[in-house]
Amino acid sequence: MKEKELIVKIEQWAKDRNLVLGSTPQKQFIKLMEEFGELCAGIARNDKEKIKDSIGDCGVVLIILNEQCQIEKDLTFAWEFRIESPENQIKYTMRYLNDLSWLIDGGEDKFVLCELITELNGYAHYYGFTMLECLEHAYEQIKDRKGKMIDGVFVKEEDL
């Protein structure tokens, strides 16, 4: 699947489940932190499947955040990346996550979304994946998922 087509499908999936208008950027940021924590757990255990899944999940949340905040007009995941050991790369990711928290509270640095995508690309390539593979994997996991919005948070059906 082409990147733009996949992004449109993820945006539509989020709209269909009321994640764009029925949630807030702050709630999506919390979800991003949850997914980033899972990525860190995968890195700590060298669990490649968990890493692939978590990178894709982080990408999905960034797509939803972008749709809510209109940060990037032409969102792409084809940014350049650096390949460093994940232990070194974490410090950059943490800085950009902090910057993103300021952005969703009214900050000005809209380039931070691109920086986070760069970091996700770096993790993906370090472990032998492409960002597109990770996003496709995440979309396959969620595309038929049903659930309910509870206090601005989408809770999947099996967790209700």
mmCIF file of C-alpha atoms in Angstrom:
data_model
loop_
_atom_site.group_PDB
_atom_site.id
_atom_site.type_symbol
_atom_site.label_atom_id
_atom_site.label_comp_id
_atom_site.label_asym_id
_atom_site.label_seq_id
_atom_site.Cartn_x
_atom_site.Cartn_y
_atom_site.Cartn_z
ATOM 1 C CA MET A 1 0.000 0.000 0.000
ATOM 2 C CA LYS A 2 1.237 3.514 -0.727
ATOM 3 C CA GLU A 3 2.038 5.804 2.194
ATOM 4 C CA LYS A 4 -0.523 8.529 1.374
ATOM 5 C CA GLU A 5 -3.262 5.935 0.894
ATOM 6 C CA LEU A 6 -2.428 4.366 4.250
ATOM 7 C CA ILE A 7 -2.421 7.720 6.050
ATOM 8 C CA VAL A 8 -5.862 8.532 4.571
ATOM 9 C CA LYS A 9 -7.179 5.129 5.722
ATOM 10 C CA ILE A 10 -5.849 5.683 9.257
ATOM 11 C CA GLU A 11 -7.356 9.188 9.338
ATOM 12 C CA GLN A 12 -10.719 7.783 8.226
ATOM 13 C CA TRP A 13 -10.490 4.955 10.777
ATOM 14 C CA ALA A 14 -9.926 7.554 13.505
ATOM 15 C CA LYS A 15 -12.797 9.740 12.308
ATOM 16 C CA ASP A 16 -15.144 6.747 12.122
ATOM 17 C CA ARG A 17 -14.407 5.982 15.782
ATOM 18 C CA ASN A 18 -14.724 9.625 16.846
ATOM 19 C CA LEU A 19 -11.055 9.844 17.835
ATOM 20 C CA VAL A 20 -10.476 13.136 16.025
ATOM 21 C CA LEU A 21 -13.392 15.213 17.306
ATOM 22 C CA GLY A 22 -14.355 13.102 20.328
ATOM 23 C CA SER A 23 -10.930 13.186 21.931
ATOM 24 C CA THR A 24 -8.379 15.886 22.662
ATOM 25 C CA PRO A 25 -4.752 16.323 21.681
ATOM 26 C CA GLN A 26 -3.891 15.942 25.357
ATOM 27 C CA LYS A 27 -5.610 12.520 25.503
ATOM 28 C CA GLN A 28 -3.843 11.482 22.298
ATOM 29 C CA PHE A 29 -0.532 12.632 23.771
ATOM 30 C CA ILE A 30 -1.139 10.325 26.742
ATOM 31 C CA LYS A 31 -1.842 7.505 24.262
ATOM 32 C CA LEU A 32 1.400 8.343 22.458
ATOM 33 C CA MET A 33 3.297 8.109 25.748
ATOM 34 C CA GLU A 34 1.682 4.707 26.391
ATOM 35 C CA GLU A 35 2.768 3.454 22.971
ATOM 36 C CA PHE A 36 6.263 4.909 23.403
ATOM 37 C CA GLY A 37 6.503 3.070 26.733
ATOM 38 C CA GLU A 38 5.662 -0.152 24.911
ATOM 39 C CA LEU A 39 8.361 0.640 22.344
ATOM 40 C CA CYS A 40 10.869 1.098 25.161
ATOM 41 C CA ALA A 41 9.779 -2.231 26.679
ATOM 42 C CA GLY A 42 10.311 -3.912 23.304
ATOM 43 C CA ILE A 43 13.760 -2.346 22.995
ATOM 44 C CA ALA A 44 14.686 -3.416 26.526
ATOM 45 C CA ARG A 45 13.755 -7.030 25.698
ATOM 46 C CA ASN A 46 14.995 -6.907 22.083
ATOM 47 C CA ASP A 47 11.506 -8.061 21.070
ATOM 48 C CA LYS A 48 11.401 -7.186 17.365
ATOM 49 C CA GLU A 49 7.686 -7.882 16.936
ATOM 50 C CA LYS A 50 6.827 -5.632 19.901
ATOM 51 C CA ILE A 51 9.127 -2.961 18.472
ATOM 52 C CA LYS A 52 7.491 -3.147 15.031
ATOM 53 C CA ASP A 53 4.021 -3.037 16.566
ATOM 54 C CA SER A 54 4.872 -0.121 18.856
ATOM 55 C CA ILE A 55 6.512 1.951 16.111
ATOM 56 C CA GLY A 56 3.371 1.508 14.000
ATOM 57 C CA ASP A 57 1.107 2.345 16.930
ATOM 58 C CA CYS A 58 3.106 5.514 17.649
ATOM 59 C CA GLY A 59 2.710 6.436 13.976
ATOM 60 C CA VAL A 60 -1.059 5.944 14.147
ATOM 61 C CA VAL A 61 -1.304 8.240 17.165
ATOM 62 C CA LEU A 62 0.834 10.880 15.417
ATOM 63 C CA ILE A 63 -1.522 10.726 12.434
ATOM 64 C CA ILE A 64 -4.500 11.278 14.745
ATOM 65 C CA LEU A 65 -2.733 14.143 16.542
ATOM 66 C CA ASN A 66 -1.905 15.724 13.213
ATOM 67 C CA GLU A 67 -5.531 15.447 12.130
ATOM 68 C CA GLN A 68 -6.678 17.069 15.383
ATOM 69 C CA CYS A 69 -4.121 19.899 15.397
ATOM 70 C CA GLN A 70 -3.433 20.277 11.658
ATOM 71 C CA ILE A 71 0.305 20.418 12.362
ATOM 72 C CA GLU A 72 1.453 19.217 8.928
ATOM 73 C CA LYS A 73 -0.577 19.987 5.807
ATOM 74 C CA ASP A 74 1.017 17.174 3.818
ATOM 75 C CA LEU A 75 1.934 14.533 6.390
ATOM 76 C CA THR A 76 4.566 12.030 5.339
ATOM 77 C CA PHE A 77 6.560 9.354 7.088
ATOM 78 C CA ALA A 78 9.333 9.425 4.473
ATOM 79 C CA TRP A 79 11.625 11.678 6.515
ATOM 80 C CA GLU A 80 15.332 11.106 6.683
ATOM 81 C CA PHE A 81 16.573 9.305 9.741
ATOM 82 C CA ARG A 82 19.676 8.613 11.705
ATOM 83 C CA ILE A 83 20.502 5.127 12.818
ATOM 84 C CA GLU A 84 21.935 5.119 16.309
ATOM 85 C CA SER A 85 21.693 2.592 19.041
ATOM 86 C CA PRO A 86 18.246 2.871 20.606
ATOM 87 C CA GLU A 87 19.861 3.743 23.926
ATOM 88 C CA ASN A 88 21.350 6.877 22.324
ATOM 89 C CA GLN A 89 18.270 7.668 20.257
ATOM 90 C CA ILE A 90 15.911 7.636 23.259
ATOM 91 C CA LYS A 91 17.280 10.982 24.487
ATOM 92 C CA TYR A 92 16.288 12.685 21.215
ATOM 93 C CA THR A 93 12.863 11.106 21.253
ATOM 94 C CA MET A 94 12.257 12.248 24.832
ATOM 95 C CA ARG A 95 13.221 15.816 23.896
ATOM 96 C CA TYR A 96 10.800 15.819 20.953
ATOM 97 C CA LEU A 97 8.017 14.293 23.052
ATOM 98 C CA ASN A 98 8.510 17.140 25.518
ATOM 99 C CA ASP A 99 8.382 19.650 22.654
ATOM 100 C CA LEU A 100 5.192 18.007 21.360
ATOM 101 C CA SER A 101 3.561 18.391 24.771
ATOM 102 C CA TRP A 102 4.226 22.138 24.540
ATOM 103 C CA LEU A 103 2.907 22.275 20.969
ATOM 104 C CA ILE A 104 -0.451 20.743 21.829
ATOM 105 C CA ASP A 105 -0.789 23.262 24.650
ATOM 106 C CA GLY A 106 -0.420 26.153 22.218
ATOM 107 C CA GLY A 107 3.288 26.192 21.386
ATOM 108 C CA GLU A 108 4.742 27.297 18.089
ATOM 109 C CA ASP A 109 7.290 24.609 17.080
ATOM 110 C CA LYS A 110 5.295 22.696 14.503
ATOM 111 C CA PHE A 111 8.408 20.985 13.137
ATOM 112 C CA VAL A 112 8.431 18.666 16.174
ATOM 113 C CA LEU A 113 6.046 16.191 14.521
ATOM 114 C CA CYS A 114 8.575 15.719 11.711
ATOM 115 C CA GLU A 115 11.310 15.168 14.289
ATOM 116 C CA LEU A 116 9.289 12.435 15.997
ATOM 117 C CA ILE A 117 8.666 10.770 12.641
ATOM 118 C CA THR A 118 12.431 10.949 12.013
ATOM 119 C CA GLU A 119 13.045 9.184 15.315
ATOM 120 C CA LEU A 120 10.467 6.460 14.574
ATOM 121 C CA ASN A 121 12.127 5.936 11.185
ATOM 122 C CA GLY A 122 15.467 5.545 12.920
ATOM 123 C CA TYR A 123 14.137 2.884 15.305
ATOM 124 C CA ALA A 124 12.436 1.058 12.438
ATOM 125 C CA HIS A 125 15.574 0.929 10.291
ATOM 126 C CA TYR A 126 17.800 0.001 13.227
ATOM 127 C CA TYR A 127 15.667 -3.117 13.698
ATOM 128 C CA GLY A 128 15.374 -3.916 9.987
ATOM 129 C CA PHE A 129 11.935 -2.469 9.218
ATOM 130 C CA THR A 130 10.604 0.437 7.210
ATOM 131 C CA MET A 131 8.185 2.918 8.703
ATOM 132 C CA LEU A 132 5.635 1.919 6.071
ATOM 133 C CA GLU A 133 5.876 -1.736 7.167
ATOM 134 C CA CYS A 134 5.283 -0.706 10.777
ATOM 135 C CA LEU A 135 2.294 1.486 9.874
ATOM 136 C CA GLU A 136 0.793 -1.242 7.679
ATOM 137 C CA HIS A 137 1.202 -3.725 10.538
ATOM 138 C CA ALA A 138 -0.534 -1.347 12.954
ATOM 139 C CA TYR A 139 -3.359 -0.648 10.509
ATOM 140 C CA GLU A 140 -3.961 -4.364 9.971
ATOM 141 C CA GLN A 141 -4.301 -4.728 13.748
ATOM 142 C CA ILE A 142 -6.803 -1.873 14.147
ATOM 143 C CA LYS A 143 -8.751 -1.647 10.880
ATOM 144 C CA ASP A 144 -11.688 -3.771 12.073
ATOM 145 C CA ARG A 145 -11.400 -2.849 15.734
ATOM 146 C CA LYS A 146 -14.555 -1.752 17.431
ATOM 147 C CA GLY A 147 -14.873 0.003 20.741
ATOM 148 C CA LYS A 148 -16.364 2.881 22.634
ATOM 149 C CA MET A 149 -15.269 6.405 23.513
ATOM 150 C CA ILE A 150 -15.116 6.812 27.280
ATOM 151 C CA ASP A 151 -14.116 10.233 28.612
ATOM 152 C CA GLY A 152 -12.304 11.067 25.362
ATOM 153 C CA VAL A 153 -10.414 7.758 25.248
ATOM 154 C CA PHE A 154 -11.150 4.994 22.717
ATOM 155 C CA VAL A 155 -11.486 1.695 24.612
ATOM 156 C CA LYS A 156 -11.376 -1.361 22.389
ATOM 157 C CA GLU A 157 -14.289 -3.755 22.626
ATOM 158 C CA GLU A 158 -12.332 -6.564 24.302
ATOM 159 C CA ASP A 159 -11.290 -4.195 27.113
ATOM 160 C CA LEU A 160 -14.837 -3.026 27.906
#
